[in-house]
Structure formats: structure tokens, C-alpha cells
Coordinates of C-alpha atoms in Angstrom, one line a residue:
Chain A
M25 CA 0.0 0.0 0.0
I26 CA 1.2 3.5 -0.9
A27 CA 0.4 6.4 1.4
I28 CA -0.3 9.8 -0.1
I29 CA 0.4 12.8 2.0
D30 CA -2.5 15.3 2.2
Y31 CA -1.4 18.7 3.4
G32 CA -4.1 20.7 1.7
A33 CA -2.1 21.3 -1.4
G34 CA -4.6 20.6 -4.1
N35 CA -5.5 17.7 -6.2
L36 CA -4.6 14.3 -4.6
K37 CA -7.3 12.4 -6.4
S38 CA -5.4 12.3 -9.7
I39 CA -2.3 10.7 -8.3
Q40 CA -4.4 8.4 -6.1
K41 CA -6.4 7.2 -9.1
A42 CA -3.3 6.8 -11.2
L43 CA -1.7 4.6 -8.5
E44 CA -4.8 2.6 -8.2
F45 CA -4.9 2.3 -12.0
V46 CA -1.5 0.6 -11.9
G47 CA -2.9 -1.8 -9.3
E48 CA -1.7 -0.3 -6.1
E49 CA -3.8 0.2 -3.0
T50 CA -3.6 3.8 -1.6
V51 CA -4.4 5.6 1.5
I52 CA -4.6 9.3 2.1
L53 CA -2.7 10.6 5.2
E54 CA -3.9 13.8 6.8
E55 CA -1.8 13.8 9.9
G56 CA 1.8 12.5 10.4
K57 CA 1.9 12.2 14.2
N58 CA 0.3 8.9 14.8
A59 CA 0.7 7.4 11.3
D60 CA 2.1 3.9 11.4
L61 CA 4.8 4.1 8.8
D62 CA 5.4 0.3 8.8
K63 CA 2.0 -0.1 7.1
Y64 CA 3.2 1.6 3.9
A65 CA 5.4 0.1 1.2
G66 CA 5.8 3.5 -0.4
L67 CA 5.1 7.2 0.3
V68 CA 4.1 9.9 -2.1
L69 CA 4.3 13.7 -1.6
P70 CA 2.2 15.4 -4.2
G71 CA 1.1 19.0 -4.3
V72 CA 0.5 22.2 -6.2
G73 CA 0.7 25.6 -4.7
A74 CA 3.5 27.7 -3.1
F75 CA 6.6 26.5 -1.3
P76 CA 6.4 28.4 2.0
G77 CA 2.7 27.6 2.7
A78 CA 3.3 24.0 1.8
M79 CA 6.3 23.6 4.2
K80 CA 4.2 25.3 6.9
R81 CA 1.4 22.9 6.5
L82 CA 3.7 19.9 6.4
K83 CA 5.1 21.0 9.7
E84 CA 1.7 21.8 11.2
N85 CA 0.5 18.3 10.3
N86 CA 3.6 16.6 11.7
F87 CA 4.8 15.3 8.4
V88 CA 8.4 16.4 8.5
D89 CA 9.4 13.8 11.1
F90 CA 7.2 11.2 9.5
I91 CA 8.9 11.7 6.1
E92 CA 12.4 11.6 7.6
K93 CA 11.6 8.4 9.4
F94 CA 10.1 6.9 6.3
V95 CA 13.1 7.7 4.2
V96 CA 15.4 6.0 6.7
T97 CA 13.5 2.7 6.2
G98 CA 14.8 2.7 2.6
R99 CA 11.4 2.3 1.2
P100 CA 10.5 4.3 -2.0
F101 CA 9.5 7.9 -1.4
L102 CA 8.3 9.9 -4.4
G103 CA 7.8 13.7 -4.6
V104 CA 5.8 15.1 -7.5
C105 CA 5.8 18.7 -8.7
L106 CA 5.6 21.0 -5.6
G107 CA 6.1 17.8 -3.6
M108 CA 9.3 17.3 -5.6
Q109 CA 10.5 20.8 -4.9
L110 CA 10.0 20.5 -1.2
L111 CA 12.6 17.7 -1.1
F112 CA 15.5 20.1 -1.7
E113 CA 17.4 22.4 0.7
W114 CA 16.0 25.8 0.1
G115 CA 13.0 27.3 -1.8
F116 CA 13.0 30.8 -3.1
E117 CA 9.3 31.2 -3.9
D118 CA 8.1 34.5 -2.3
Q119 CA 10.5 34.1 0.6
K120 CA 13.5 32.0 1.4
T121 CA 12.2 28.8 3.0
A122 CA 14.0 25.7 4.3
G123 CA 12.9 22.6 2.5
L124 CA 13.1 18.9 3.6
S125 CA 16.8 18.7 2.5
L126 CA 16.5 15.1 1.4
L127 CA 18.1 16.0 -1.9
K128 CA 20.8 18.5 -2.9
G129 CA 20.1 21.9 -4.3
N130 CA 17.8 24.9 -4.2
V131 CA 14.5 25.7 -5.9
I132 CA 14.4 29.0 -7.8
K133 CA 12.1 30.9 -10.2
M134 CA 12.6 29.7 -13.8
E135 CA 14.7 32.1 -15.9
T136 CA 13.6 31.8 -19.5
D137 CA 12.4 33.8 -22.4
Y138 CA 9.4 31.5 -22.7
K139 CA 6.1 31.9 -21.0
I140 CA 5.9 31.1 -17.3
P141 CA 4.5 28.8 -15.9
H142 CA 6.1 26.1 -18.0
M143 CA 2.8 24.4 -18.7
G144 CA 2.3 21.6 -21.1
W145 CA 4.0 18.6 -22.7
N146 CA 7.7 18.5 -22.9
Q147 CA 10.3 15.9 -23.8
L148 CA 12.8 14.4 -21.4
E149 CA 16.5 14.2 -22.1
I150 CA 17.6 11.2 -20.1
I151 CA 21.2 11.8 -18.9
K152 CA 21.5 8.7 -16.6
N153 CA 19.7 5.6 -17.4
D154 CA 17.7 4.0 -14.7
P155 CA 15.2 1.1 -14.3
L156 CA 12.5 3.9 -13.8
F157 CA 12.7 4.6 -17.5
N158 CA 12.1 0.9 -18.6
G159 CA 9.6 0.6 -21.4
L160 CA 9.3 4.3 -22.1
P161 CA 9.7 5.7 -25.6
E162 CA 12.8 7.6 -26.6
N163 CA 12.7 11.1 -25.2
P164 CA 9.3 10.5 -23.6
H165 CA 6.8 13.3 -23.2
F166 CA 5.5 14.3 -19.8
Y167 CA 3.1 17.0 -18.6
F168 CA 4.6 19.9 -16.7
V169 CA 3.1 22.8 -14.7
H170 CA 5.5 24.8 -12.7
S171 CA 7.2 28.2 -12.4
Y172 CA 10.1 27.2 -10.1
Q173 CA 12.7 24.6 -10.7
L174 CA 15.8 22.9 -9.2
A175 CA 18.5 25.4 -9.9
E176 CA 21.3 23.1 -11.0
V177 CA 21.8 19.8 -12.7
T178 CA 23.2 18.0 -9.7
D179 CA 24.8 14.5 -9.9
E180 CA 21.4 13.2 -8.6
V181 CA 19.5 14.4 -11.7
L182 CA 18.6 11.5 -14.1
A183 CA 16.7 13.5 -16.7
T184 CA 16.1 17.1 -17.8
V185 CA 13.9 19.1 -20.2
G186 CA 14.7 22.1 -22.2
Y187 CA 12.6 25.3 -21.9
G188 CA 14.9 28.1 -22.8
T189 CA 16.8 26.8 -19.8
T190 CA 17.7 23.4 -18.5
V191 CA 15.1 22.1 -16.1
P192 CA 15.9 19.0 -13.9
A193 CA 12.9 16.7 -14.3
V194 CA 13.8 13.4 -12.7
I195 CA 16.0 13.3 -9.6
K196 CA 16.9 10.2 -7.6
K197 CA 19.0 9.5 -4.7
D198 CA 18.7 5.9 -3.3
N199 CA 15.1 5.6 -2.4
V200 CA 14.2 9.2 -2.8
I201 CA 12.7 10.0 -6.2
A202 CA 11.4 13.3 -7.5
F203 CA 9.5 14.2 -10.6
Q204 CA 9.0 17.8 -11.6
F205 CA 6.2 16.8 -14.0
H206 CA 2.9 15.2 -13.3
P207 CA 3.1 11.4 -14.0
E208 CA -0.6 11.2 -13.2
K209 CA -1.4 13.6 -16.0
S210 CA 1.1 12.3 -18.5
G211 CA -1.0 9.7 -20.3
D212 CA 0.5 6.3 -21.1
N213 CA 4.1 7.4 -20.2
G214 CA 3.0 8.6 -16.8
I215 CA 1.2 5.3 -16.1
K216 CA 4.4 3.4 -17.2
L217 CA 6.5 5.4 -15.0
L218 CA 4.2 4.8 -12.0
E219 CA 4.3 1.1 -12.8
N220 CA 8.1 1.3 -12.7
F221 CA 7.9 3.1 -9.4
R222 CA 5.7 0.4 -8.1
E223 CA 8.3 -2.2 -9.1
L224 CA 10.5 -0.6 -6.5
L225 CA 8.1 -1.4 -3.6
Chain B
M17 CA 10.6 22.5 -26.1
L18 CA 6.9 22.7 -25.2
K19 CA 4.5 21.1 -27.6
K20 CA 1.5 22.8 -29.1
R21 CA -1.6 21.1 -27.6
I22 CA -4.6 19.7 -29.4
I23 CA -7.6 19.8 -27.1
P24 CA -11.0 18.2 -27.8
C25 CA -13.8 20.1 -26.0
L26 CA -16.7 18.2 -24.7
D27 CA -19.8 20.3 -24.2
I28 CA -21.8 18.6 -21.5
K29 CA -25.6 18.8 -21.2
D30 CA -27.4 16.6 -18.7
G31 CA -24.5 14.2 -18.6
R32 CA -24.1 13.9 -22.4
V33 CA -21.7 15.4 -24.9
V34 CA -23.5 17.8 -27.2
K35 CA -22.4 20.2 -29.9
G36 CA -24.2 23.3 -31.2
V37 CA -23.5 25.7 -34.0
N38 CA -23.0 29.3 -32.9
F39 CA -24.0 28.2 -29.4
V40 CA -27.4 26.9 -30.4
E41 CA -28.9 23.8 -32.2
L42 CA -27.5 21.2 -29.8
R43 CA -26.8 17.8 -31.2
D44 CA -26.1 14.7 -29.1
A45 CA -22.5 13.4 -29.5
G46 CA -22.1 10.7 -26.9
D47 CA -21.1 9.5 -23.4
P48 CA -18.5 11.8 -21.8
V49 CA -16.5 9.0 -20.1
E50 CA -16.2 6.9 -23.2
S51 CA -15.4 10.0 -25.3
A52 CA -12.7 11.0 -22.9
K53 CA -11.1 7.5 -22.9
E54 CA -11.2 7.4 -26.7
Y55 CA -9.6 10.9 -27.0
N56 CA -6.9 9.9 -24.6
D57 CA -6.1 6.8 -26.7
L58 CA -6.2 8.9 -29.9
G59 CA -3.5 11.3 -28.6
A60 CA -5.5 14.3 -27.2
D61 CA -3.1 16.4 -25.1
E62 CA -5.8 17.6 -22.8
L63 CA -9.5 17.6 -22.4
V64 CA -12.0 20.4 -21.7
F65 CA -15.4 19.7 -20.3
L66 CA -17.9 22.6 -20.5
D67 CA -21.2 22.0 -18.6
I68 CA -23.5 24.2 -20.6
T69 CA -26.5 23.6 -18.4
A70 CA -24.7 23.8 -15.1
T71 CA -26.9 24.8 -12.1
K72 CA -26.3 24.3 -8.4
E73 CA -28.4 21.1 -8.4
K74 CA -26.5 19.7 -11.3
R75 CA -23.1 20.5 -9.8
K76 CA -23.0 17.2 -8.1
T77 CA -23.8 15.3 -11.3
L78 CA -20.9 17.2 -12.9
A79 CA -18.5 16.4 -10.1
K80 CA -19.5 12.7 -10.3
L81 CA -18.8 12.8 -14.0
V82 CA -15.4 14.4 -13.4
E83 CA -14.6 11.8 -10.9
K84 CA -15.4 9.0 -13.3
V85 CA -13.3 10.5 -16.1
A86 CA -10.4 11.3 -13.8
A87 CA -10.3 7.6 -12.7
Q88 CA -9.7 6.4 -16.2
V89 CA -8.1 9.2 -18.2
F90 CA -4.7 10.5 -17.1
I91 CA -4.3 13.7 -19.1
P92 CA -5.1 17.2 -17.9
L93 CA -8.7 17.9 -17.5
T94 CA -10.3 21.4 -17.5
V95 CA -13.9 21.8 -16.3
G96 CA -16.1 24.8 -16.8
G97 CA -19.7 25.9 -16.8
G98 CA -21.5 27.7 -14.1
I99 CA -18.6 28.1 -11.7
R100 CA -19.4 31.1 -9.6
T101 CA -17.6 30.8 -6.3
V102 CA -14.4 29.6 -4.8
E103 CA -16.4 26.7 -3.3
D104 CA -17.6 25.7 -6.7
M105 CA -13.9 25.6 -7.9
Q106 CA -12.9 23.6 -4.9
F107 CA -15.7 21.1 -5.5
I108 CA -14.7 20.5 -9.1
L109 CA -11.0 20.4 -8.4
R110 CA -11.5 18.0 -5.5
A111 CA -13.5 15.7 -7.9
G112 CA -10.3 15.4 -10.0
A113 CA -10.3 18.3 -12.4
D114 CA -6.9 20.0 -12.9
K115 CA -8.2 23.3 -14.0
V116 CA -11.5 25.2 -13.8
S117 CA -12.6 27.6 -16.5
I118 CA -14.4 30.7 -15.5
N119 CA -16.3 32.8 -18.0
S120 CA -19.4 34.9 -17.1
A121 CA -18.7 34.8 -13.4
A122 CA -15.3 36.4 -13.9
V123 CA -16.8 39.3 -15.7
K124 CA -19.4 39.7 -13.0
N125 CA -16.9 39.3 -10.2
P126 CA -13.3 39.6 -11.3
D127 CA -12.1 38.9 -7.7
L128 CA -13.2 35.3 -8.2
V129 CA -10.2 34.9 -10.5
R130 CA -7.9 36.5 -8.0
E131 CA -9.2 34.4 -5.1
G132 CA -9.1 31.2 -7.1
A133 CA -5.6 31.9 -8.2
L134 CA -4.5 32.6 -4.7
K135 CA -6.1 29.6 -3.2
F136 CA -5.4 27.0 -5.9
G137 CA -2.6 28.6 -8.0
S138 CA -2.8 30.3 -11.4
Q139 CA -2.3 27.1 -13.2
C140 CA -5.7 25.9 -12.0
I141 CA -7.6 29.0 -13.4
V142 CA -8.5 29.2 -17.0
G143 CA -10.1 32.5 -18.1
A144 CA -12.6 31.6 -20.7
V145 CA -13.6 34.4 -23.0
D146 CA -16.2 34.5 -25.7
A147 CA -15.7 37.5 -28.0
A148 CA -17.0 38.9 -31.3
K149 CA -16.0 41.6 -33.6
R150 CA -17.6 44.9 -32.9
D151 CA -20.2 46.1 -35.4
S152 CA -18.0 49.1 -36.0
G153 CA -15.2 46.8 -37.0
A154 CA -12.9 48.4 -34.4
G155 CA -11.7 45.5 -32.2
W156 CA -13.7 42.9 -30.3
E157 CA -16.1 42.8 -27.5
I158 CA -16.7 40.1 -24.9
F159 CA -20.0 38.4 -24.4
V160 CA -21.3 36.4 -21.5
H161 CA -24.0 33.8 -20.8
G162 CA -22.9 31.4 -23.5
G163 CA -22.2 34.1 -25.9
S164 CA -25.7 35.6 -25.8
K165 CA -25.2 38.8 -23.8
E166 CA -23.0 41.6 -24.8
T167 CA -21.0 43.5 -22.2
G168 CA -19.4 46.4 -24.0
I169 CA -16.1 45.3 -22.5
D170 CA -13.1 45.4 -24.9
L171 CA -11.5 42.0 -25.5
I172 CA -7.9 43.1 -25.3
E173 CA -8.5 45.1 -22.1
W174 CA -10.3 42.1 -20.5
V175 CA -7.6 39.4 -21.3
K176 CA -5.0 41.7 -19.9
E177 CA -7.1 42.1 -16.8
L178 CA -7.5 38.4 -16.5
E179 CA -3.8 37.9 -16.7
K180 CA -3.3 40.5 -14.0
L181 CA -5.9 38.9 -11.8
G182 CA -4.0 35.6 -11.9
A183 CA -5.6 33.5 -14.7
G184 CA -3.0 30.9 -15.8
E185 CA -4.4 30.5 -19.3
I186 CA -6.9 32.1 -21.7
L187 CA -9.4 30.0 -23.5
L188 CA -10.6 32.3 -26.3
T189 CA -13.6 31.5 -28.4
S190 CA -14.5 33.5 -31.4
I191 CA -18.3 33.8 -31.6
N192 CA -18.0 34.7 -35.2
S193 CA -16.1 31.6 -36.1
D194 CA -17.6 29.1 -33.7
G195 CA -19.3 26.3 -35.5
T196 CA -18.6 27.7 -39.0
K197 CA -15.7 25.3 -39.8
D198 CA -14.2 28.2 -41.7
G199 CA -11.0 28.3 -39.6
F200 CA -9.9 29.9 -36.4
D201 CA -10.3 33.6 -35.9
L202 CA -6.6 34.4 -36.7
E203 CA -6.9 38.1 -36.4
M204 CA -8.5 38.0 -33.0
L205 CA -6.1 35.3 -31.7
K206 CA -3.1 37.2 -32.9
A207 CA -4.3 40.4 -31.1
V208 CA -4.8 38.4 -27.9
T209 CA -1.6 36.4 -28.0
D210 CA 0.3 39.6 -28.6
A211 CA -1.4 41.2 -25.6
V212 CA -0.8 38.6 -22.9
N213 CA 2.1 36.4 -21.7
I214 CA 0.0 33.5 -20.5
P215 CA -0.9 30.6 -22.8
V216 CA -3.8 31.1 -25.1
I217 CA -6.1 28.3 -26.3
A218 CA -7.7 29.0 -29.7
S219 CA -11.3 28.0 -30.0
G220 CA -14.0 28.2 -32.6
G221 CA -13.9 27.6 -36.3
A222 CA -11.7 24.5 -36.8
G223 CA -12.9 22.7 -39.9
S224 CA -9.8 21.2 -41.5
I225 CA -6.2 20.2 -40.7
Q226 CA -5.0 23.3 -42.5
H227 CA -6.8 25.4 -39.9
F228 CA -4.7 23.9 -37.1
I229 CA -1.5 24.6 -39.1
D230 CA -2.6 28.2 -39.7
V231 CA -3.5 28.9 -36.1
F232 CA 0.0 27.8 -34.9
K233 CA 1.9 29.4 -37.9
K234 CA 0.1 32.7 -37.9
T235 CA -0.7 33.4 -34.2
G236 CA 1.0 32.8 -30.9
A237 CA -1.7 30.3 -29.8
D238 CA -0.3 27.5 -27.5
A239 CA -3.2 25.1 -28.0
A240 CA -6.1 24.6 -30.3
L241 CA -9.5 23.4 -29.2
A242 CA -12.2 21.8 -31.3
A243 CA -15.4 19.9 -30.6
S244 CA -17.6 18.8 -33.4
I245 CA -15.0 17.9 -36.0
F246 CA -13.5 15.5 -33.5
H247 CA -16.7 14.2 -32.1
F248 CA -18.3 13.4 -35.4
G249 CA -15.0 11.8 -36.6
E250 CA -14.5 14.3 -39.4
I251 CA -10.9 14.8 -38.5
A252 CA -8.7 12.4 -36.5
I253 CA -6.4 14.0 -33.9
R254 CA -3.6 11.7 -35.0
D255 CA -3.8 13.1 -38.6
V256 CA -3.8 16.7 -37.3
K257 CA -0.7 15.9 -35.4
S258 CA 1.2 14.2 -38.2
E259 CA 0.4 17.1 -40.5
L260 CA 1.5 19.6 -37.9
V261 CA 4.9 17.7 -37.6
K262 CA 5.3 18.0 -41.4
A263 CA 4.7 21.7 -41.1
E264 CA 7.4 21.8 -38.4
I265 CA 5.1 22.6 -35.6
P266 CA 6.1 20.8 -32.4
V267 CA 3.5 18.4 -31.1
R268 CA 3.5 15.4 -28.9
I269 CA 4.0 12.2 -30.9
E270 CA 6.0 9.4 -29.1
K271 CA 9.0 7.8 -30.8
R272 CA 9.0 4.2 -29.9
K273 CA 12.4 2.7 -29.1

């Protein structure tokens, strides 16, 4: 069973339905304090919205400790979109805010001549192969919606997309995985990727 | 690079897909869940559902429908029609929509766009605009209530205002072109895409593959929306996309390994 963290940051239903579609049971967690982490084979941090408010609500609902403890178990932990951005050290949306620091780097406003947000289908450049990409087409398309990004292509970045600037799109360090795009909105490719994530459970 | 999007629009009436010409003469065009699934399989980049008979009582029916579609179709879903409050937005987004489109209600209460954008993020708020050329020929005017009521408000002023209020996208329907199959309203679209920096979805008038090529070549539109030509099988999305690729317009077609 995969637990999905609900911290009031928008649409959880899509990621939940997509995980169920690939055959995984899901549960929505609204509070981290008394949650029994041994019950969950995987954990997902979704989310849309702004970095500072999201961190505040994660703290208020006692998810910061819960996530840290979960990651120590070595079981797969996935952050998606804003949930991905929160995994890094610092966010610079509206005000400088400390993130969860599970992955290296900072999250900054995109600097590009193109329209912001970066919204729509874009094609991955895979820079490090990984079982996560098994069965996907060459340069697969995924659906993005964001205005902030990981600032640098760190050694933990597996894939990027180009949008007048290089945008890290898939980041992985051991059992911590992060997608800047929305796999739950990326049609067949998104479903394939979630199946591959499920393989890690 | 971001791909130009092809978006089928499903007008919903009493739980069925319908299509009218110039906003009237509705024809039945099928079951929304089945249509959505089919479009996903055919390569639609996104779906728009517009509930053209939305009332408070029917809001629950619409939410159920959204829920059903969202459980089976994993591409972005925009839902509009009769959304008047932040609570309405929340209700539809919670049901599984990714974006809500606001039309008449935004004109009546522009703060709704601001509040929605603050609460859910700009990416969730689509400013839908129906506009027609002024009789004088000088610019365009926006209409509300399904294109039936004139407002006197200038189109360009209004889309700029929508952007300022926090709309993440503009869905622009040309009343003059809608249902004609004579092509998108290129002049109007160009004026709007030149005026705002948020993505613009072109709507109204698609009748041939060439119309899609034209709208992307001649205006700054980010996406093109159509209903009847897709519903009635007159044009296949796949064919639109392969012709767009030939015309060197970037679209989402997967390259199998």
C-alpha cells in the first residue's frame, strides 16, 4: 500500500487514481503524528501551490518527522511537482524557506524567455539511465506545470527538459525519487513510470 | 521545447456530450467518459469539459462525471460551466479536475479569478472568454452567458485584466467563427496572443487540418481546441498531429524505441 500525504495542497485524487490504475492500494494521510509508517510500502508527496505555505502545513500536520523516518527505512519515497521541490534544501518562492533537505540543491524561479508557468507537454533528455525509464519511448513526453525549478543539474539528476533553460525533471538518490512533471497527467508514459515506481516497492 | 496542444472540448448537457452551431442547435454526441477515454487513446493532449447547463443542483452530477473521467483518463482535465464561487472551484478540483474555467462569473466578479488563483494557483484557473468583432469593425467585445449577452467590454482590455488577476491561461472562443468550420479567428487570436504572456487556447472555427496549421503558424496560440470535428469523426487528432509535424510545428508524438 502507498500512502499519499494530504497537506491541503490541491489535487490528490489524480495521483491516487493513477496509482490505483496501476494496481496499487492507496491511503490518504492527513496527519503524520500517529501514522504507522510500517504499514506503507511507499510514500508519495504530491502537491501544487506555493513552497512556503506547503512547508508550513507539512510542519503543522507533523509530516516532516514522518517523512524523515520513512526515508530511513529505505522504502521508496516519491515527490511530485511541488512535492518534488520540497525535497530540496531551500526554496526561493516568495521568501527563502527551508525545504526537507532530502536532496541536494535549491529551488528558484525559472529564468527563461518562454512563458511562465512552464505548462504543457515537454520531452525528457535522459542523462543517466535507470530502471525507472524501462519501457518508455525515446525522449518520452511528460506533462509539466510549474514556475520554479531545481537550480542546478546535480549529480542526482537523471533527466532534464529544455525550456529556454535546462530544467531538472527526474531526480533520484537511493530511495528518494522526484518528478518535476505530473506522471498522473502524462497519459501512457505517466502510467508506465508509476508502474516502474511500483516495481521498487 | 513545449509542444502545441490539441484539445478536444466536450460540451456537456445533462451528462451527455452535445455540440451546437453558434451556441445553439445542440446535437447529441455521446457519453463523456467513453469520449474522454477514446480521446486519450487517440492522442489528445488535454480535455476540456464545459457543462453548458450547469446549475447548483447539477453541480453534483458534474462532479461525479469528473470523478469517473479522472479515474480512467490520465491527461489534464479542465472543467467549466456555471462556476461562480471559490467553493464551486474547490468542489470540481477535488473531484479530479486539474483546472477550472471561469467565464461569465469572472466578468461579474473579477475577484473570483484572483481568489481562485491565490487559493489553488494560477495554473488551475482558465479565463474563458467569448468574443465577437464589434459592429463598427474596431476591435472585439466580450460576451457572457454562453455568448448571448454583450457586455461592452473590450476583449484586449479584458484578457490583460484576466492575466493581471491571476488567470493561468486564456481560452478564447470567437463567436464569429464558432461552428462555422471556416477556420480559427486568426486576427483576434493574434491580437490576444500579442497582448498577454499567458498561454492562449484557440477555440471556434476548426474545420480542417490546415486550420490547425494556420493557427499555430500565424498566431501565438499555444493550443487549439475543437469539438464537433473530433466528435463526429470528421478529422482524427492523429492526422492533425502528423500534418503539424510535417509543417514543423512541435506536437506530442511518441517515438518508440
